Short mmCIF file of C-alpha atoms and ligand atoms in Angstrom, two decimals:
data_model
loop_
_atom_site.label_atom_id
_atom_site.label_comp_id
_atom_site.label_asym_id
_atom_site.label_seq_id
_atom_site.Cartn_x
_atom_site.Cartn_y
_atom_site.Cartn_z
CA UNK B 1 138.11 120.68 60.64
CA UNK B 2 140.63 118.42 62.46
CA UNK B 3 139.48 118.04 66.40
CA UNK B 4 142.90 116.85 67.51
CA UNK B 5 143.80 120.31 68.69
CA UNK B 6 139.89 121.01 70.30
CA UNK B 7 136.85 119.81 71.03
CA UNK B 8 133.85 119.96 68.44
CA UNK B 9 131.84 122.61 70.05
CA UNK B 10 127.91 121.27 70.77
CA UNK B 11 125.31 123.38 71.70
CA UNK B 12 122.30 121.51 73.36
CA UNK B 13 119.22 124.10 72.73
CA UNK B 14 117.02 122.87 75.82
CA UNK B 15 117.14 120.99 78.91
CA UNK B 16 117.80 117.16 78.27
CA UNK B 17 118.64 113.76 79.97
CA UNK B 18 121.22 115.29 83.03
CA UNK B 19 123.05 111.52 81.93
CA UNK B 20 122.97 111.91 78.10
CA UNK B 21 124.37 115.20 78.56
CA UNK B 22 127.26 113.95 80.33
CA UNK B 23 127.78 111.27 77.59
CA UNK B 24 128.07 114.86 75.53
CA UNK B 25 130.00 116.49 77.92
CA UNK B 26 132.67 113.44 78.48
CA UNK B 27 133.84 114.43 74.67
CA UNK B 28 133.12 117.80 73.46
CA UNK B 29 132.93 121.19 74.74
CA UNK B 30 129.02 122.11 75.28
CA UNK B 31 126.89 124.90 75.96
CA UNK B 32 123.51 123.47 77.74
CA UNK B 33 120.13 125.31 78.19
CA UNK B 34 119.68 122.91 81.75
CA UNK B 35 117.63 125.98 82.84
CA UNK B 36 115.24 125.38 79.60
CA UNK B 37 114.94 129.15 78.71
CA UNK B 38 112.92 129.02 75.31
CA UNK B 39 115.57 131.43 73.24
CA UNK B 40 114.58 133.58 70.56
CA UNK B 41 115.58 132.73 66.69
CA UNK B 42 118.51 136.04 67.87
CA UNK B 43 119.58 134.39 70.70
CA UNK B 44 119.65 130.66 69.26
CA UNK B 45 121.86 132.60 66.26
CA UNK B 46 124.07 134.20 68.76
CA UNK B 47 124.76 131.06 70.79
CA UNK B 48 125.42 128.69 67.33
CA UNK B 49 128.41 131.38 66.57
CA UNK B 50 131.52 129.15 66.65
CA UNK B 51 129.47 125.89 67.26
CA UNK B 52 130.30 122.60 65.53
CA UNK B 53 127.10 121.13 66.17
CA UNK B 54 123.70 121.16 67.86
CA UNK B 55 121.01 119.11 69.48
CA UNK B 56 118.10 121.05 68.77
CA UNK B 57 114.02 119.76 69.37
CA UNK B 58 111.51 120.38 66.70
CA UNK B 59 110.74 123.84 68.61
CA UNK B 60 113.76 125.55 67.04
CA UNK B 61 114.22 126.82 63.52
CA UNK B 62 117.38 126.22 61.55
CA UNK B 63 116.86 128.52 58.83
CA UNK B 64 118.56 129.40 55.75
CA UNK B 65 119.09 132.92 57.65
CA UNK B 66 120.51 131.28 60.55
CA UNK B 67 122.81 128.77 58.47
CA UNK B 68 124.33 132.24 56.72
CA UNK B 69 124.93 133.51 60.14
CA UNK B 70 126.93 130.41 61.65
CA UNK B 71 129.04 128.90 58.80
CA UNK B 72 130.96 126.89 61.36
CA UNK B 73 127.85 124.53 61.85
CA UNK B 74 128.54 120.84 60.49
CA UNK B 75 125.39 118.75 62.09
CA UNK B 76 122.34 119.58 63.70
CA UNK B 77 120.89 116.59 65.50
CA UNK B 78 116.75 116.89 66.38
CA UNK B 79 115.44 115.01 69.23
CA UNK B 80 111.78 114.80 67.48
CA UNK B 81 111.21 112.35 64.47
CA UNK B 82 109.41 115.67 62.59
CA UNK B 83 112.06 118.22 61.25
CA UNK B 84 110.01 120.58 59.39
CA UNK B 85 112.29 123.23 61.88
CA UNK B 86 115.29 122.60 59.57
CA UNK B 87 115.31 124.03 56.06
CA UNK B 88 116.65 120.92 54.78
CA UNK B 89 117.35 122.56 51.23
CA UNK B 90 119.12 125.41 53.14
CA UNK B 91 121.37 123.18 55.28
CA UNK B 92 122.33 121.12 52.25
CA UNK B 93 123.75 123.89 50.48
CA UNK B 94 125.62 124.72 53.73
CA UNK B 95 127.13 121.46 53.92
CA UNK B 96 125.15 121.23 57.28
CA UNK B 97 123.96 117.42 58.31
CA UNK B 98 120.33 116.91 59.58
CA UNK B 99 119.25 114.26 61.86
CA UNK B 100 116.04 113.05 63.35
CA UNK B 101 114.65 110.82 65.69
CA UNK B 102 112.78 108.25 64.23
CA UNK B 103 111.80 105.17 64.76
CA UNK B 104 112.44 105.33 69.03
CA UNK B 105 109.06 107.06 69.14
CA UNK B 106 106.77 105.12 67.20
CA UNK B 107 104.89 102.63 69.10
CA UNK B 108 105.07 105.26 71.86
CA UNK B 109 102.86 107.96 69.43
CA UNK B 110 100.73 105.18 68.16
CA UNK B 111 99.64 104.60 72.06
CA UNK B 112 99.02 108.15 72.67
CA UNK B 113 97.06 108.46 69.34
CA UNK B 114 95.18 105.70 69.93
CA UNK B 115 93.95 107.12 73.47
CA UNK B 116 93.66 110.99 71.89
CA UNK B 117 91.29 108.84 68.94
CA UNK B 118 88.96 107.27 72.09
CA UNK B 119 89.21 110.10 74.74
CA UNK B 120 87.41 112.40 71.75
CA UNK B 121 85.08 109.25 70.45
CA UNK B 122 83.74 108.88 74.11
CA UNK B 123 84.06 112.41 75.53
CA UNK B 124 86.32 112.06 78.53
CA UNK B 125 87.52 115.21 78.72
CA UNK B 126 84.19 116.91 78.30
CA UNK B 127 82.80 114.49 80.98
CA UNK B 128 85.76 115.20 83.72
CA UNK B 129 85.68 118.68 83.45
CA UNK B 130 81.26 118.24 83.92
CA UNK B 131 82.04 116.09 86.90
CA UNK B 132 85.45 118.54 88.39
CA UNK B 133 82.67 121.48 87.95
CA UNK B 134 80.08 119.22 90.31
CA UNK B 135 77.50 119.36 87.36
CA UNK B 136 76.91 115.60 87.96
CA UNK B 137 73.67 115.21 90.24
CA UNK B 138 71.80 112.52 88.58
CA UNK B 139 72.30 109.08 85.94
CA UNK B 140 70.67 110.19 82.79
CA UNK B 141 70.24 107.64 79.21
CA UNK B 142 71.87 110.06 77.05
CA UNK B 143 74.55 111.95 79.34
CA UNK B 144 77.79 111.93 77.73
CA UNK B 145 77.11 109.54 74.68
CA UNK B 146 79.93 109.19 72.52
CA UNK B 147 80.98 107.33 69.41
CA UNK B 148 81.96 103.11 69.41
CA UNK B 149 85.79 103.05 68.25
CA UNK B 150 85.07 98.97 68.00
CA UNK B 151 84.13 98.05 64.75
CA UNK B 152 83.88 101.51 63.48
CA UNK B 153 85.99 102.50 60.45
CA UNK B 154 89.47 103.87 61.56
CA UNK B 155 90.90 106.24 58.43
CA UNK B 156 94.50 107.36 58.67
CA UNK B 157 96.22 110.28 56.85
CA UNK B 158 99.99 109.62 56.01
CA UNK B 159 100.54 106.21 56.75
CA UNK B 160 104.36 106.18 57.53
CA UNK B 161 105.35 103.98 60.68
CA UNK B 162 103.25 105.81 63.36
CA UNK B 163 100.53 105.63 61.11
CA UNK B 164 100.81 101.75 60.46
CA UNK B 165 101.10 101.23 63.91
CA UNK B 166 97.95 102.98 64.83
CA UNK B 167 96.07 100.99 61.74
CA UNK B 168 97.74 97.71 63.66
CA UNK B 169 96.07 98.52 66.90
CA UNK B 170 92.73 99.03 65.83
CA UNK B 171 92.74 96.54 63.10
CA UNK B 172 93.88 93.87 65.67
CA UNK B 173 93.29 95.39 68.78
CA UNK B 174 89.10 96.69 68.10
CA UNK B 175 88.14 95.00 64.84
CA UNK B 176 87.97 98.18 62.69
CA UNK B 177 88.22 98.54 58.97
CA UNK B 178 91.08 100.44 58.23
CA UNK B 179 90.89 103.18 55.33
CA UNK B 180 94.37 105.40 54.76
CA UNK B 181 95.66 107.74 52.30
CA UNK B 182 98.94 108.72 51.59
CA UNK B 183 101.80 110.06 49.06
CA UNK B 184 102.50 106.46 48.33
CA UNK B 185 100.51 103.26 48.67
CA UNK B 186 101.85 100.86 50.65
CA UNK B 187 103.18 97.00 49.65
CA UNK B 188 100.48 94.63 49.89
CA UNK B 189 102.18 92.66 52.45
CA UNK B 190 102.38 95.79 54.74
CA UNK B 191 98.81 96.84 53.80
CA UNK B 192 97.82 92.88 55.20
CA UNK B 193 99.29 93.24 58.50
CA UNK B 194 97.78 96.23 58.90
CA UNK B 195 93.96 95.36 57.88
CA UNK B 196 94.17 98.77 55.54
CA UNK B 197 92.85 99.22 52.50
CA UNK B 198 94.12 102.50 50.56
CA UNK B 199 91.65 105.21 49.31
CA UNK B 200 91.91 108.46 47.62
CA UNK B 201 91.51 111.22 50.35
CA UNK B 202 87.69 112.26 49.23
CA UNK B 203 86.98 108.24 50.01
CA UNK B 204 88.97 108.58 53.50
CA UNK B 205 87.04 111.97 54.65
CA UNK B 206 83.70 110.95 53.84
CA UNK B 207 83.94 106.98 54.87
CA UNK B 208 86.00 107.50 58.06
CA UNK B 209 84.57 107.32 61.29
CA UNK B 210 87.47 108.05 63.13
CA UNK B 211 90.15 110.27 61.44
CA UNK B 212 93.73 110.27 62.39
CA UNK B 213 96.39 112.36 60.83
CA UNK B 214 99.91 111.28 60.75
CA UNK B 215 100.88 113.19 57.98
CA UNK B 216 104.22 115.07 57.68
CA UNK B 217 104.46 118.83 57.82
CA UNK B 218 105.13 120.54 54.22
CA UNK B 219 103.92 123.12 52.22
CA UNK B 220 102.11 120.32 50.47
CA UNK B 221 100.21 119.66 53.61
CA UNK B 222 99.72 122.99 55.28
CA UNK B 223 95.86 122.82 55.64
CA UNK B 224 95.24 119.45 54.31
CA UNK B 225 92.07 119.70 56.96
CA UNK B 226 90.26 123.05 56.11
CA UNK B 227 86.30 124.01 55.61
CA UNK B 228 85.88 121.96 52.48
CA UNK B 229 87.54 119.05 53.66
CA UNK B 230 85.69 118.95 56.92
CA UNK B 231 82.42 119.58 54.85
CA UNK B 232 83.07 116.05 53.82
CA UNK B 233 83.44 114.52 56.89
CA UNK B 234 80.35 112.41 58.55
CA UNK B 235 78.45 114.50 61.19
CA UNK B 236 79.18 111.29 63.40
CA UNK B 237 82.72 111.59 62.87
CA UNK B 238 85.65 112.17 65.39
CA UNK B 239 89.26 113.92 64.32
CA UNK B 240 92.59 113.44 66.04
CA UNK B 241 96.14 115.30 65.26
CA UNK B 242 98.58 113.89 66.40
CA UNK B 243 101.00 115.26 63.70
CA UNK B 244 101.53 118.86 63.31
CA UNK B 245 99.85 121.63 63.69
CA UNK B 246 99.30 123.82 60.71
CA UNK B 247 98.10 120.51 59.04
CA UNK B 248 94.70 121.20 60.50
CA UNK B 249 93.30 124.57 59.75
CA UNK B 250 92.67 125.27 63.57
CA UNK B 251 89.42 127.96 62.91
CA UNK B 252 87.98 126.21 60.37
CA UNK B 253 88.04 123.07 63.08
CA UNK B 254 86.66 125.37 65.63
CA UNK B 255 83.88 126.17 63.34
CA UNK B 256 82.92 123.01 62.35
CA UNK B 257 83.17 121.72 65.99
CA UNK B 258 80.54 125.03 67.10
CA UNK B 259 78.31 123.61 64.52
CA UNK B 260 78.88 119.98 65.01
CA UNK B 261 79.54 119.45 61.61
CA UNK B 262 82.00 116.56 63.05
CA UNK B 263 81.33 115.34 66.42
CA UNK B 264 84.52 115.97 67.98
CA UNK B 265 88.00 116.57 67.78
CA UNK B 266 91.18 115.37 69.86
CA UNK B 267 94.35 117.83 68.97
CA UNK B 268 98.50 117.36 70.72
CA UNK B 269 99.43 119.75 67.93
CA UNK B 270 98.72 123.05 66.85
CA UNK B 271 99.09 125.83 64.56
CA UNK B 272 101.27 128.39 66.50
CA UNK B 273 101.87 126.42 69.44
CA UNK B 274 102.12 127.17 72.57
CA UNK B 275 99.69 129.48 71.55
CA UNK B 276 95.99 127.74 70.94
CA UNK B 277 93.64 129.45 68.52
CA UNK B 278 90.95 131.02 71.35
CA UNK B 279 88.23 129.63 69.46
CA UNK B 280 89.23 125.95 70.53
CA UNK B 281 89.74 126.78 73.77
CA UNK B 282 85.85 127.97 73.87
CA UNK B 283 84.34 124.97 72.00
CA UNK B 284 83.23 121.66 74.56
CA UNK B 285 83.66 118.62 71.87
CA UNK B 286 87.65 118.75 71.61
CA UNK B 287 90.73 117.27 73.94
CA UNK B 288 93.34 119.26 73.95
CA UNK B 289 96.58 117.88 75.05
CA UNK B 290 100.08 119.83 75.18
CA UNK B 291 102.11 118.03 72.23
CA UNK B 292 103.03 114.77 74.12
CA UNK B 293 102.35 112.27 72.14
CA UNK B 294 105.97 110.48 72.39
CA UNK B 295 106.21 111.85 76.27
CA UNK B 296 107.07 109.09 78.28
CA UNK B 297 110.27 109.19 79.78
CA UNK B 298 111.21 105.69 78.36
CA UNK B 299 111.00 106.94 75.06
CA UNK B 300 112.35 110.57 75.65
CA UNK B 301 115.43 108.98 76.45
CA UNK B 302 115.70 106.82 73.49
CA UNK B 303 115.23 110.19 71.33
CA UNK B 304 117.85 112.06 73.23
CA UNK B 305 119.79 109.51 73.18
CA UNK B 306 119.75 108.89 69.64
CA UNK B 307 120.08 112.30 69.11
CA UNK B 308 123.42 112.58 71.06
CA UNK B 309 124.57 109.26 69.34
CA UNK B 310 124.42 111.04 65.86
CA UNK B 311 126.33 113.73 67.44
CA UNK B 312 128.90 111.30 68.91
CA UNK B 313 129.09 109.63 65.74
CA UNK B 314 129.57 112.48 63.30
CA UNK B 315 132.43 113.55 64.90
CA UNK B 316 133.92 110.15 65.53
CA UNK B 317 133.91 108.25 62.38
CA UNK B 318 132.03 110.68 60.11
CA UNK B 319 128.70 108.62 60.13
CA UNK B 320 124.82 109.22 61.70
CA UNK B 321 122.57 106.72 62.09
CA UNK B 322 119.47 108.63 60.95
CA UNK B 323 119.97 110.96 58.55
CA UNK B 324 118.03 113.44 56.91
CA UNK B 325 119.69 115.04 53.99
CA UNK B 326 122.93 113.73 52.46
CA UNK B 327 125.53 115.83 51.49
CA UNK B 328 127.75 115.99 48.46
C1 GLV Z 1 107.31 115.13 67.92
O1 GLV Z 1 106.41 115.81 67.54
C2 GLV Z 1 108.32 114.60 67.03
O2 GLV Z 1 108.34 114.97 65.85
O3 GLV Z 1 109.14 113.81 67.50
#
């Protein structure tokens, strides 16, 4: 397609940056969601026809389905570092690009991990919502005794960059042993600076103390965390997702948390979400947090902006800067 006779045609999917949408605006022709309606897989389909691109989030699918019905689609650029929405296969074949948003976010998510990991290991949600329901008349030795997150072994899941950043912090930051397990083992020069040591995953579940999971979305780790895995786990132990949901099997966690077969759980993701498996909802040892881990609005910025960069790119010179498929 030669743009010298139009613009490329963007459609932003949900309410952004009002100033990185102008950078959008100042060069293509774009349909925005300001209003942030939450459109159905129909309605995202309708408003792709005769697109160019997109700046979707990791809320909306781009499915093989989808590609068939919008064959004018050339990039879709995802404000979220996970993009287990896009049938990568799928948009290959269609000659569609894929973007993501990495990097911008990570030391961001490792924070917000790393206070997920100690609000579960010393029960401060649990211990607000005993004070907000004016339960608190009296001191007591035992009220509201957690875990230690110094010194205690920190075990990661997936130990990409948010992953090593989380090992870095409580390596450096709290004196913890750092266990991990992943695809891939890391160099020994990363593995230094990050105090870890790598284990196979029986090792991680049963040594951890603290678990974090970091871990991509695939089919390969749909339920990496179910009954059996949790079985392993110490009785003392804490788990945080910070990842995806569907990596966790959410009633199996329930379960486990009812019979405080772990201690406690901290969860920003979930299988389904908005929607929160009822049983959670019902059980007192888990924070629950509405999937903000990279949510502060220095970092939202950066990912939007990156995200409209790969846009501005593509159809300038051809390029993106962070690719996630390449095309023939
Ligand atoms: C958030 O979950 C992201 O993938 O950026």
């Amino acid at each position: 397609m030669n743009y010298t006779d139009r613009k490329p045609r963007i459609l932003v999917s949900r309410a952004i940056f009002p100033d990185v949408l102008a950078q959008l605006e100042a060069v293509f022709e774009v349909e925005h969601n300001q209003a942030d309606a939450v459109w159905s897989p129909r309605e995202l389909t309708e408003r792709l026809q005769g697109k160019d691109g997109a700046l979707t989030t990791g809320g909306e699918r781009i499915s093989a389905e989808l590609l068939q019905a919008c064959p004018g689609l050339k990039i879709c650029a995802n404000m979220a570092v996970g993009f287990n929405n896009f049938d990568v296969p799928a948009m290959t074949a269609a000659g569609v690009q894929g973007t993501n948003a990495p990097d911008v976010l990570t030391e961001t998510t490792a924070d917000f991990g790393f206070a997920l990991m100690m609000a579960t290991a010393r029960r401060v949600a649990e211990s607000e919502h005993f004070l907000r329901a004016g339960q608190w008349t009296r001191w007591s030795y035992d009220m509201f005794c957690g875990s230690d997150i110094h010194g205690a072994t920190l075990g990661i899941l997936g130990m990409g960059r948010i992953g090593q950043a989380i090992a870095r912090r409580g390596f450096h930051g709290f004196g913890m042993p750092v266990i991990y397990h992943n695809r891939s083992r890391l160099d020994p020069a990363t593995e230094a600076t990050c105090g870890a040591r790598y284990v196979d995953k029986d090792t991680l579940l049963t040594q951890a103390d603290h678990l974090v999971l970091v871990v991509p979305y695939s089919a390969a780790s749909h339920h990496a965390i179910g009954a059996a895995e949790l079985a392993r786990m110490k009785p003392t132990a804490t788990l945080t997702n910070i990842a995806r949901g569907g990596i966790v099997d959410d009633a199996a966690l329930a379960a486990a948390l009812r019979n405080r077969q772990i201690a406690a759980a901290g969860l920003d993701v979930f299988e389904g979400e908005p929607q929160v498996h009822p049983d959670l909802l019902t059980v007192p040892n888990v924070v629950l947090t509405p999937h903000i881990a990279s949510a502060t609005l220095a970092t939202r910025r950066a990912m939007a902006q990156l995200a409209a960069d790969n846009l501005l790119r593509f159809f300038g010179d051809g390029s993106v800067l962070t690719p996630v498929n390449t095309l023939a």
